[in-house]
């Protein structure tokens, strides 16, 4: 019994340490490079790393390979095509090419085969050479992934008839078990007297 208790405590501490390491790695992975500009003509810019949860609409962020997007953004500048994986959000397994629009484009860029400039939350940047800048358009529950999460959260959970029957049966079994335990307790108590 002592060995079992020591093993259980040891396993618990290992799980806590693992969870702490995962939380710190996740926090490090969620840091994004953001550019803040100031001055009369916004000509003085400096980069700073902040958690992606602190981004607000209008922030300019660096987009790079391996990044998991937590905001919706519009691609402003890139050093090449940016390949994204939107399967976690859209369910489509195709990689999506994102590219900056050439100056002077006034028509729909998708219909003319120029590519897509919108980076949606929940997608990840795949291409190893991809680097660019994007302006944040939507965050949190107003982003594409946020709206999906809110819709799922708001939808009511409706039990199937089988789930209703199983819940009823579990309640009956619980009541019978409690009654049997009480009868056993009383019988053992009377036997001792």
Coordinates of C-alpha atoms in Angstrom, one line a residue:
X1 CA 0.0 0.0 0.0
X2 CA 2.9 2.4 0.8
X3 CA 4.5 1.6 -2.6
X4 CA 1.3 2.3 -4.4
X5 CA 0.8 5.6 -2.6
X6 CA 4.4 6.7 -3.3
X7 CA 4.0 5.8 -7.0
X8 CA 0.7 7.7 -7.2
X9 CA 2.3 10.8 -5.7
X10 CA 5.3 10.5 -8.0
X11 CA 3.1 10.1 -11.1
X12 CA 1.1 13.2 -10.0
X13 CA 4.2 15.3 -9.7
X14 CA 5.5 14.1 -13.1
X15 CA 2.2 15.0 -14.7
X16 CA 2.2 18.5 -13.1
X17 CA 5.8 19.1 -14.3
X18 CA 4.9 18.0 -17.8
X19 CA 1.8 20.3 -17.8
X20 CA 3.9 23.2 -16.7
X21 CA 6.5 22.6 -19.4
X22 CA 3.7 22.4 -22.0
X23 CA 2.2 25.6 -20.8
X24 CA 5.5 27.5 -20.9
X25 CA 6.2 26.1 -24.4
X26 CA 2.7 27.1 -25.6
X27 CA 3.2 30.6 -24.2
X28 CA 6.5 30.9 -26.0
X29 CA 5.0 29.6 -29.2
X30 CA 2.2 32.1 -28.9
X31 CA 4.5 35.1 -28.9
X32 CA 4.3 37.3 -32.0
X33 CA 6.4 40.0 -33.3
X34 CA 4.4 43.2 -33.6
X35 CA 5.4 46.6 -35.0
X36 CA 4.4 49.8 -33.3
X37 CA 4.9 53.0 -35.3
X38 CA 4.8 56.6 -34.1
X39 CA 6.0 59.9 -35.1
X40 CA 4.4 62.6 -37.3
X41 CA 4.2 60.3 -40.3
X42 CA 4.4 57.0 -38.5
X43 CA 7.9 56.7 -39.8
X44 CA 9.5 55.5 -36.5
X45 CA 8.7 51.9 -36.0
X46 CA 10.0 49.4 -33.5
X47 CA 9.4 45.7 -33.1
X48 CA 8.4 44.0 -29.9
X49 CA 7.3 40.5 -28.9
X50 CA 4.0 40.2 -27.2
X51 CA 1.6 37.3 -26.5
X52 CA -0.9 36.8 -29.4
X53 CA -3.7 37.2 -26.9
X54 CA -2.8 40.9 -26.6
X55 CA -3.1 41.8 -30.3
X56 CA -5.7 44.3 -31.2
X57 CA -7.3 45.4 -34.5
X58 CA -4.8 47.6 -36.5
X59 CA -1.6 46.0 -35.1
X60 CA 1.0 45.0 -37.7
X61 CA 2.4 41.6 -37.1
X62 CA 5.2 39.5 -38.6
X63 CA 4.0 36.4 -40.4
X64 CA 6.5 33.5 -40.6
X65 CA 6.6 29.8 -41.3
X66 CA 5.3 27.6 -38.5
X67 CA 3.1 30.2 -37.0
X68 CA -0.4 29.4 -35.8
X69 CA -2.6 32.4 -36.5
X70 CA -4.9 33.5 -33.7
X71 CA -6.3 36.5 -35.5
X72 CA -7.7 37.4 -38.9
X73 CA -5.3 39.5 -40.8
X74 CA -4.8 41.1 -44.2
X75 CA -1.4 40.4 -45.9
X76 CA 0.4 43.7 -46.5
X77 CA 3.9 42.6 -47.6
X78 CA 5.7 39.3 -48.2
X79 CA 9.0 38.0 -49.5
X80 CA 7.2 35.4 -51.6
X81 CA 4.0 33.4 -51.6
X82 CA 2.8 32.4 -48.2
X83 CA 1.4 28.8 -48.1
X84 CA -1.2 28.2 -45.4
X85 CA -3.0 25.2 -44.0
X86 CA -6.7 26.2 -43.3
X87 CA -7.9 22.6 -42.8
X88 CA -8.4 23.0 -39.0
X89 CA -10.9 25.8 -39.8
X90 CA -12.4 25.0 -43.2
X91 CA -12.1 21.3 -43.3
X92 CA -10.4 21.5 -46.7
X93 CA -7.1 19.7 -47.0
X94 CA -5.7 21.9 -49.8
X95 CA -2.9 24.2 -49.1
X96 CA -3.9 27.8 -49.8
X97 CA -1.5 30.3 -51.4
X98 CA -1.6 33.8 -50.0
X99 CA 0.1 36.7 -51.8
X100 CA 0.2 40.5 -51.7
X101 CA -1.9 42.2 -54.4
X102 CA 0.0 44.3 -56.9
X103 CA -0.6 48.1 -56.7
X104 CA -3.5 49.4 -58.6
X105 CA -5.7 46.3 -58.4
X106 CA -9.3 47.4 -58.3
X107 CA -11.2 44.2 -59.2
X108 CA -11.8 41.0 -57.3
X109 CA -8.3 39.4 -56.9
X110 CA -9.7 35.9 -56.5
X111 CA -11.6 36.0 -59.8
X112 CA -8.5 37.1 -61.7
X113 CA -6.4 34.3 -60.2
X114 CA -4.1 36.7 -58.2
X115 CA -4.5 34.8 -55.0
X116 CA -5.9 35.5 -51.6
X117 CA -4.7 38.2 -49.2
X118 CA -6.7 37.2 -46.1
X119 CA -5.1 35.2 -43.3
X120 CA -7.7 33.5 -41.2
X121 CA -7.4 32.6 -37.5
X122 CA -7.0 28.9 -36.8
X123 CA -4.8 28.3 -39.9
X124 CA -1.0 27.8 -39.9
X125 CA 1.7 29.1 -42.1
X126 CA 3.5 26.1 -43.8
X127 CA 6.1 27.4 -46.3
X128 CA 9.6 27.5 -44.8
X129 CA 10.6 30.6 -46.8
X130 CA 7.4 32.5 -46.0
X131 CA 7.8 35.8 -44.2
X132 CA 5.7 38.9 -44.4
X133 CA 3.7 41.6 -42.6
X134 CA 0.0 41.6 -42.0
X135 CA -2.5 44.0 -40.4
X136 CA -4.8 42.5 -37.8
X137 CA -8.5 42.8 -38.9
X138 CA -10.3 40.7 -36.3
X139 CA -9.5 39.2 -32.9
X140 CA -11.1 36.9 -30.3
X141 CA -14.8 36.1 -30.8
X142 CA -15.0 38.4 -33.8
X143 CA -12.4 36.4 -35.8
X144 CA -13.3 33.6 -38.1
X145 CA -12.3 30.8 -35.7
X146 CA -13.8 32.8 -32.8
X147 CA -17.2 33.0 -34.5
X148 CA -17.1 29.2 -35.1
X149 CA -16.2 28.6 -31.5
X150 CA -19.0 30.9 -30.3
X151 CA -21.5 29.2 -32.6
X152 CA -20.5 25.7 -31.2
X153 CA -20.7 27.0 -27.7
X154 CA -24.1 28.6 -28.1
X155 CA -25.7 25.6 -29.8
X156 CA -27.8 23.6 -27.3
X157 CA -26.8 20.1 -26.5
X158 CA -29.7 17.8 -27.5
X159 CA -29.7 14.3 -26.2
X160 CA -30.6 11.4 -28.4
X161 CA -33.3 9.0 -27.2
X162 CA -30.5 6.4 -26.5
X163 CA -28.7 9.0 -24.3
X164 CA -31.9 9.8 -22.4
X165 CA -32.5 6.1 -21.7
X166 CA -28.9 5.6 -20.6
X167 CA -29.1 8.5 -18.2
X168 CA -32.4 7.2 -16.8
X169 CA -30.9 3.7 -16.4
X170 CA -27.8 5.2 -14.7
X171 CA -30.0 7.1 -12.2
X172 CA -32.0 4.0 -11.4
X173 CA -28.8 1.9 -10.9
X174 CA -27.4 4.7 -8.6
X175 CA -30.6 4.7 -6.5
X176 CA -30.6 0.9 -6.3
X177 CA -26.9 0.9 -5.3
X178 CA -27.5 3.5 -2.6
X179 CA -30.5 1.5 -1.3
X180 CA -28.5 -1.8 -1.2
X181 CA -25.6 0.0 0.6
X182 CA -28.1 1.3 3.2
X183 CA -29.7 -2.1 3.7
X184 CA -26.2 -3.8 4.0
X185 CA -25.1 -1.2 6.6
X186 CA -28.3 -1.6 8.7
X187 CA -28.0 -5.4 8.5
X188 CA -24.3 -5.4 9.6
X189 CA -25.2 -2.9 12.4
X190 CA -28.0 -5.1 13.7
X191 CA -25.8 -8.2 13.5
X192 CA -23.2 -6.5 15.7
X193 CA -25.8 -5.6 18.4

